[in-house]
Amino acid sequence: MTSTAARAVEATKVFGSGDTAVTAIDRVSVEFQRERYTAIMGPSGSGKSTLMHCMAGLDYLTSGQVFIGDQNLGELTDRELTVVRRDRVGFIFQAFNLVPTLTALENITLPNDIAGRDPDQDWLDSVIENLGLGDRLEHRPAELSGGQQQRVAAARALASRPELIFADEPSGNLDSTSSAELLDLLAQAVREFGQTIVMVTHDPIAASYADRVIFLGDGRIVDEMADPTADRVLDRIKSLEA
Amino acid sequence: MLRVTLKGLWAHKLRLSLTALAIVLGVGFIAGTFVYTDTIAKAFDGIFEDAFRGVDIVISADSELQFGEGVYLPEAEILALGEVEDVDELVPFLQGLGVVILDKDGEPIGGGGPPQFAFSFTETDVDSGGFSLRSGRYPQGPEEVVIDARTATDHNFAIGDTVFVVAPARPERGYTLVGIAGFGELDNLGGATSALFDLDTIQALLDREDQLTGASIQVAPGASVDEVIASLEPSLPEGARALSGQSAAEEQAVEIQEGLAFFNTFLLTFGFIALFVGTFIIANTFRITVTQRTRELALLRALGASARQVNRMVLIEAVVIGIVASVVGIAAGFGLALLLKTVFEAFGFALPTAAPTLQLRTIVVALVVGVGVTVISAILPARRASRLPPIAALRQDLVAPRRKALTTRAIVGSIVTVSGLSVLFFGLFVSLDAGPPEIVYVGVGAAIVFIGVSILSPLFARPVARLIGWPFVKLYRLPGKLAQENAIRAPRRTSATAAALMIGVTLVTLASVMAASINQTIDELIGSDIEADVIIRSTSEFDPTASFTPELADRAAKDESVDEVSRQQTGVALFNETETFVIGIEPNYPDFFPVDSSEGNLNPGPNEVVIERTISDVNELPIGSELQLSFESTGPTTFTVVGIASGDTWTDVIAISQADWVENYEIESDTQVFVRAASGFTPEEVQTRLTALAEDVPTAQVQTFDELADDVAEQINGLLNLITGLLGLAVIIALIGVTNTMTLSVFERTREIGLLRAVGLSRRQTRRMVRAEASIIAVFGAVLGILIGVFFAWAILLALADQGFTAFVIPIGTLTLWILATGLLGVVFAILPAWRASRLDVLEAIAYE
Ligand SMILES: Nc1ncnc2c1ncn2[C@@H]1O[C@H](COP(=O)(O)OP(=O)(O)O)[C@@H](O)[C@H]1O
Ligand SMILES: [Mg+2]
């Protein structure tokens, strides 16, 4: 077993064809370490989401390879890919994370439900307790605040203990307090439970929670930084834009 | 996953119930039909059990002919059976048809449908025929009659009144009403009138002295019925048979069930049409809801739900809806059974009923059909759902609605439509010896055409919706314009909703065009060819063999207003093993019904027959060939074909001489008398004079040919109204589809409507916008339906052309009315969604995600 949770090799994704072709990511090679918290930054349209989708098996590459562990996703059928997403990967999206007709608790256990497995009750209890959602479990998403909704989404991702959690601007829609709560929670998952997280963000403060930041620009990796702080990240962005 | 499905269903109860409603109505109609006919069957079973209670053995003559006169047995030989060992009691009976009871104004009762019976009614322990006295006493002697309770109550007859009765060959005569009888618990027999006499009296009335229809036997206590039957058999007269009372009851019940099966199929057809329409509605609803749930379904995919799980989720949803709807449908079936009963009673078919019967078969059929239809409708939407890329959860804006390339749609649609047409035309123009009957091909072909057209219709939805929307733009301005744009923007939804309506409208149009064309054909026939001015015929409209005394023709012939008369008798015989109408004609018949072309001699002599050209061609019967007709009372007889005629009024004619008629039929009275006016008299004058002459024969009516045409038209229109009424169900289901689509589309456009409201669109304008869109969709469906309906009618009439259906009339007025009515109904069925749209909270709508 390597210490690499996921990696991309010369990953390229082109949308459209001919005149309207857009190269969203261009020969990106990157590795994400286990039990580490990696942030992907970059200006809007730089290919952050595309890279994440392709690495998570939500979308296909045009060329190059992506691996989850040792598994080359490009070699998998839709069915096998589905199993990878179900069993090995967790997601937190910017919005629309929850099935509106299910309660918070049902949303949290949804991946288990899909797999037809019983959740690990002790683990589930500790995740829920950590998230401070105990009294909101029977509520529907519409009855929860944005911050609570995102915490439910985080709980869902954590509950099935995936090898890797991908988060795409999870705090993008939240006010600063809710945002800080959520980011703390994710950082705590990495520190205390050894969870691996890859998070897309364009917020330097969010990025500062990570162990490492990768900077994308125009579909390529333009820089990276270890043990970021918000100020250093901001400086780096400014210098990259200059 | 099941939980996700069920929760999703529960959260969208409105959507669920709208989808289910289409199924509920369709299944309800089917269940209702079964409940109704099963109930009738059970009632009849009960009647026959009662009728044969206490009857150990029944002696009867059986005939294979439905419209036959009945076979009669010699009285002496039957009575002699009473001497056979272990026969305790033998009650002879006689029954007949066409015995008409007159109401207090002297008008015939009944005749519009159910038969008019006469029975012998003898006081005995052995039940015969199932009548029992309700009040009064049994009829005795030539002056007394008992009638059924329904006729008595409907026409206010009380014991002691004089009741006038007319038999086929007898003028009217008064009898004293001495009793009122019921048939078991029923007041009458399926709407039939019954007059009951003592045996001698009815024998005289029917000209059946020394004849019987049969006898009921009670065996000695302890004797075995089978053994008695065995010992009766050697002494039975020819054509008679002995059956145990139980077998006789079962046989009659089976006969009724066969009759009911036809009725059942007729009604079920409309139920299945309704469900077919329902399929479109449900498929459309599922398609829309799957689209609306794109993100939710894709989220499940992103979280690791397999394509199969998503597919199954939608199908399970369909199964649940199907089950719920079918169960509700079965319950609704009871209500519909009651409605059917009321409707058919209003049309004059009073059938006996018992407590509503719900058979296991009904439940199974309802569930299988209801769930089956829902699941089949959901197959394509489910597949679409399962093919959603998980990425759609995240980039809804970027996932363009998957649209089949226009060319693919055009090709697939055309192939389906053309295959449907091929099957349809095959059914219409190719006659088959084996396999399913032609009508099945026609039906299946039409169904395939509907599917094909519905695939094609989005291709022309845009221009058509633009055109239909135009008046609304003129009328409502902005809301009209928005409605038009909305209809155009979602061509698939517009046309899928319209397609459901198209089916009902097609069938209604088909019926209207057929009716108008047939009326026209009849008008032409009666107007041009026939060299008669007046017809005398029976008042029993539905019985072609109903006859009246021949005296009438004699009287007419002597009248100064009459130039010439020609008498016709109509009866049935077996020809090629099928029951076929045979007429007896006078030598002057061809003068009244001119021929286009003929061969040989049109005036048949003894053992000679004249036939129509088509019959000759189909059966390969040239002049000089032999043909066998098997009569009820005289058995098979061979005739030589001496003449072949063709002409519009000669359709299906097999004519024998009146001498041969008298030889082979018991009833010698006339079924039709054709009268030509003497010069100087108008048809109306002749009619007036002959009506006066026929005053004492209330079972005969004198009509001009114009009146006859009107009468026939009225019958056709009655049938048309019934069929249109039954098709109304399919139209209503389609209109529910409009409600459904508009509700979903209002829901989908919540934001947009909120925005429009925010910038100043009034509630009223919002409602108008929704209603106008519904109207555009409905009219689109109506226009499609009318076009296809006219085309189907044209094809069917083309196929029937050689049977004399030459006219093709498009009732433009009626069809225009249909388009307008459908547009209006579209508005009515959009009231609810329009109201919802206008009540949206503007702020909430804009914030709506
Ligand atoms: N489905 C798609 N079709 C066409 N272009 C796309 C699609 N998804 C993303 N893109 C384009 O690819 C580029 C990168 O997009 P994205 O990965 O969403 O950037 P980011 O997440 O960094 O804002 C952008 O130019 C975007 O317009
Ligand atoms: Mg992005």
mmCIF file of N, CA and C in Angstrom, chain B residues 403 461-474 476-495 742 745 748-749 752 756 768-777:
data_model
loop_
_atom_site.group_PDB
_atom_site.id
_atom_site.type_symbol
_atom_site.label_atom_id
_atom_site.label_comp_id
_atom_site.label_asym_id
_atom_site.label_seq_id
_atom_site.Cartn_x
_atom_site.Cartn_y
_atom_site.Cartn_z
ATOM 1 N N ARG B 403 -31.733 15.635 -26.048
ATOM 2 C CA ARG B 403 -32.743 15.661 -27.087
ATOM 3 C C ARG B 403 -32.341 14.705 -28.184
ATOM 4 N N ALA B 461 -44.592 20.537 -33.438
ATOM 5 C CA ALA B 461 -45.252 21.214 -32.315
ATOM 6 C C ALA B 461 -45.018 22.723 -32.361
ATOM 7 N N ARG B 462 -43.786 23.122 -32.716
ATOM 8 C CA ARG B 462 -43.474 24.553 -32.704
ATOM 9 C C ARG B 462 -44.368 25.372 -33.633
ATOM 10 N N PRO B 463 -44.328 25.050 -34.948
ATOM 11 C CA PRO B 463 -45.164 25.880 -35.831
ATOM 12 C C PRO B 463 -46.651 25.783 -35.494
ATOM 13 N N VAL B 464 -47.099 24.579 -35.142
ATOM 14 C CA VAL B 464 -48.529 24.420 -34.865
ATOM 15 C C VAL B 464 -48.907 25.211 -33.613
ATOM 16 N N ALA B 465 -48.068 25.096 -32.569
ATOM 17 C CA ALA B 465 -48.368 25.828 -31.332
ATOM 18 C C ALA B 465 -48.355 27.333 -31.594
ATOM 19 N N ARG B 466 -47.457 27.766 -32.466
ATOM 20 C CA ARG B 466 -47.401 29.185 -32.802
ATOM 21 C C ARG B 466 -48.723 29.618 -33.430
ATOM 22 N N LEU B 467 -49.186 28.778 -34.360
ATOM 23 C CA LEU B 467 -50.421 29.083 -35.078
ATOM 24 C C LEU B 467 -51.624 29.085 -34.118
ATOM 25 N N ILE B 468 -51.710 28.022 -33.323
ATOM 26 C CA ILE B 468 -52.851 27.916 -32.416
ATOM 27 C C ILE B 468 -52.786 29.016 -31.354
ATOM 28 N N GLY B 469 -51.563 29.403 -30.988
ATOM 29 C CA GLY B 469 -51.405 30.417 -29.959
ATOM 30 C C GLY B 469 -51.754 31.812 -30.436
ATOM 31 N N TRP B 470 -51.770 31.974 -31.753
ATOM 32 C CA TRP B 470 -51.974 33.302 -32.324
ATOM 33 C C TRP B 470 -53.214 34.015 -31.782
ATOM 34 N N PRO B 471 -54.402 33.338 -31.788
ATOM 35 C CA PRO B 471 -55.576 34.039 -31.259
ATOM 36 C C PRO B 471 -55.395 34.469 -29.796
ATOM 37 N N PHE B 472 -54.656 33.682 -29.033
ATOM 38 C CA PHE B 472 -54.460 34.029 -27.637
ATOM 39 C C PHE B 472 -53.564 35.272 -27.505
ATOM 40 N N VAL B 473 -52.599 35.354 -28.393
ATOM 41 C CA VAL B 473 -51.737 36.535 -28.375
ATOM 42 C C VAL B 473 -52.579 37.768 -28.661
ATOM 43 N N LYS B 474 -53.480 37.629 -29.655
ATOM 44 C CA LYS B 474 -54.361 38.750 -30.012
ATOM 45 C C LYS B 474 -55.272 39.101 -28.843
ATOM 46 N N TYR B 476 -55.111 38.065 -25.424
ATOM 47 C CA TYR B 476 -54.581 38.330 -24.082
ATOM 48 C C TYR B 476 -53.312 39.162 -24.108
ATOM 49 N N ARG B 477 -52.759 39.411 -25.273
ATOM 50 C CA ARG B 477 -51.476 40.113 -25.405
ATOM 51 C C ARG B 477 -50.352 39.399 -24.643
ATOM 52 N N LEU B 478 -49.741 40.072 -23.668
ATOM 53 C CA LEU B 478 -48.555 39.480 -23.044
ATOM 54 C C LEU B 478 -48.789 38.069 -22.488
ATOM 55 N N PRO B 479 -49.815 37.870 -21.648
ATOM 56 C CA PRO B 479 -50.001 36.499 -21.137
ATOM 57 C C PRO B 479 -50.162 35.490 -22.276
ATOM 58 N N GLY B 480 -50.867 35.874 -23.328
ATOM 59 C CA GLY B 480 -51.041 34.992 -24.475
ATOM 60 C C GLY B 480 -49.714 34.684 -25.135
ATOM 61 N N LYS B 481 -48.910 35.737 -25.256
ATOM 62 C CA LYS B 481 -47.601 35.581 -25.876
ATOM 63 C C LYS B 481 -46.731 34.616 -25.049
ATOM 64 N N LEU B 482 -46.765 34.821 -23.723
ATOM 65 C CA LEU B 482 -45.982 33.954 -22.838
ATOM 66 C C LEU B 482 -46.459 32.503 -22.945
ATOM 67 N N ALA B 483 -47.785 32.338 -22.991
ATOM 68 C CA ALA B 483 -48.346 30.992 -23.104
ATOM 69 C C ALA B 483 -47.859 30.332 -24.386
ATOM 70 N N GLN B 484 -47.927 31.106 -25.464
ATOM 71 C CA GLN B 484 -47.498 30.587 -26.761
ATOM 72 C C GLN B 484 -46.025 30.180 -26.690
ATOM 73 N N GLU B 485 -45.214 31.065 -26.102
ATOM 74 C CA GLU B 485 -43.785 30.772 -26.013
ATOM 75 C C GLU B 485 -43.526 29.534 -25.159
ATOM 76 N N ASN B 486 -44.268 29.418 -24.063
ATOM 77 C CA ASN B 486 -44.073 28.254 -23.197
ATOM 78 C C ASN B 486 -44.409 26.959 -23.918
ATOM 79 N N ALA B 487 -45.507 26.994 -24.681
ATOM 80 C CA ALA B 487 -45.901 25.796 -25.421
ATOM 81 C C ALA B 487 -44.838 25.447 -26.461
ATOM 82 N N ILE B 488 -44.257 26.485 -27.056
ATOM 83 C CA ILE B 488 -43.254 26.255 -28.100
ATOM 84 C C ILE B 488 -41.932 25.795 -27.487
ATOM 85 N N ARG B 489 -41.631 26.361 -26.302
ATOM 86 C CA ARG B 489 -40.338 26.093 -25.683
ATOM 87 C C ARG B 489 -40.194 24.629 -25.281
ATOM 88 N N ALA B 490 -41.307 23.999 -24.914
ATOM 89 C CA ALA B 490 -41.227 22.598 -24.494
ATOM 90 C C ALA B 490 -42.020 21.740 -25.474
ATOM 91 N N PRO B 491 -41.522 21.595 -26.700
ATOM 92 C CA PRO B 491 -42.320 20.913 -27.715
ATOM 93 C C PRO B 491 -42.635 19.464 -27.354
ATOM 94 N N ARG B 492 -41.712 18.832 -26.638
ATOM 95 C CA ARG B 492 -41.953 17.434 -26.292
ATOM 96 C C ARG B 492 -43.100 17.313 -25.310
ATOM 97 N N ARG B 493 -43.072 18.183 -24.324
ATOM 98 C CA ARG B 493 -44.130 18.135 -23.324
ATOM 99 C C ARG B 493 -45.461 18.508 -23.954
ATOM 100 N N THR B 494 -45.449 19.580 -24.736
ATOM 101 C CA THR B 494 -46.669 20.018 -25.403
ATOM 102 C C THR B 494 -47.245 18.887 -26.231
ATOM 103 N N SER B 495 -46.391 18.242 -27.025
ATOM 104 C CA SER B 495 -46.948 17.255 -27.934
ATOM 105 C C SER B 495 -47.282 15.958 -27.216
ATOM 106 N N MET B 742 -49.730 20.875 -16.727
ATOM 107 C CA MET B 742 -49.695 22.285 -16.348
ATOM 108 C C MET B 742 -49.265 22.446 -14.888
ATOM 109 N N SER B 745 -45.644 21.949 -14.821
ATOM 110 C CA SER B 745 -44.896 23.000 -15.500
ATOM 111 C C SER B 745 -44.932 24.301 -14.690
ATOM 112 N N GLU B 748 -42.351 23.749 -12.115
ATOM 113 C CA GLU B 748 -41.016 23.844 -12.684
ATOM 114 C C GLU B 748 -40.623 25.297 -12.925
ATOM 115 N N ARG B 749 -41.610 26.103 -13.242
ATOM 116 C CA ARG B 749 -41.307 27.487 -13.594
ATOM 117 C C ARG B 749 -41.557 28.437 -12.429
ATOM 118 N N GLU B 752 -39.527 31.479 -12.482
ATOM 119 C CA GLU B 752 -39.827 32.341 -13.614
ATOM 120 C C GLU B 752 -41.136 33.093 -13.391
ATOM 121 N N LEU B 756 -41.842 37.055 -13.117
ATOM 122 C CA LEU B 756 -42.849 37.784 -13.894
ATOM 123 C C LEU B 756 -43.771 38.563 -12.965
ATOM 124 N N ARG B 768 -54.288 33.608 -16.779
ATOM 125 C CA ARG B 768 -54.563 33.553 -18.213
ATOM 126 C C ARG B 768 -53.443 32.855 -18.961
ATOM 127 N N MET B 769 -52.223 33.168 -18.553
ATOM 128 C CA MET B 769 -51.059 32.588 -19.209
ATOM 129 C C MET B 769 -51.118 31.060 -19.122
ATOM 130 N N VAL B 770 -51.399 30.549 -17.920
ATOM 131 C CA VAL B 770 -51.430 29.094 -17.732
ATOM 132 C C VAL B 770 -52.592 28.478 -18.508
ATOM 133 N N ARG B 771 -53.746 29.120 -18.407
ATOM 134 C CA ARG B 771 -54.918 28.553 -19.087
ATOM 135 C C ARG B 771 -54.745 28.574 -20.593
ATOM 136 N N ALA B 772 -54.162 29.640 -21.090
ATOM 137 C CA ALA B 772 -53.977 29.729 -22.538
ATOM 138 C C ALA B 772 -53.030 28.641 -23.017
ATOM 139 N N GLU B 773 -51.987 28.376 -22.231
ATOM 140 C CA GLU B 773 -51.069 27.312 -22.654
ATOM 141 C C GLU B 773 -51.804 25.976 -22.699
ATOM 142 N N ALA B 774 -52.622 25.716 -21.667
ATOM 143 C CA ALA B 774 -53.389 24.468 -21.636
ATOM 144 C C ALA B 774 -54.281 24.379 -22.863
ATOM 145 N N SER B 775 -54.872 25.486 -23.210
ATOM 146 C CA SER B 775 -55.776 25.518 -24.344
ATOM 147 C C SER B 775 -55.028 25.230 -25.644
ATOM 148 N N ILE B 776 -53.849 25.797 -25.760
ATOM 149 C CA ILE B 776 -53.044 25.562 -26.967
ATOM 150 C C ILE B 776 -52.732 24.073 -27.088
ATOM 151 N N ILE B 777 -52.336 23.479 -25.965
ATOM 152 C CA ILE B 777 -52.024 22.045 -25.973
ATOM 153 C C ILE B 777 -53.259 21.238 -26.367
#
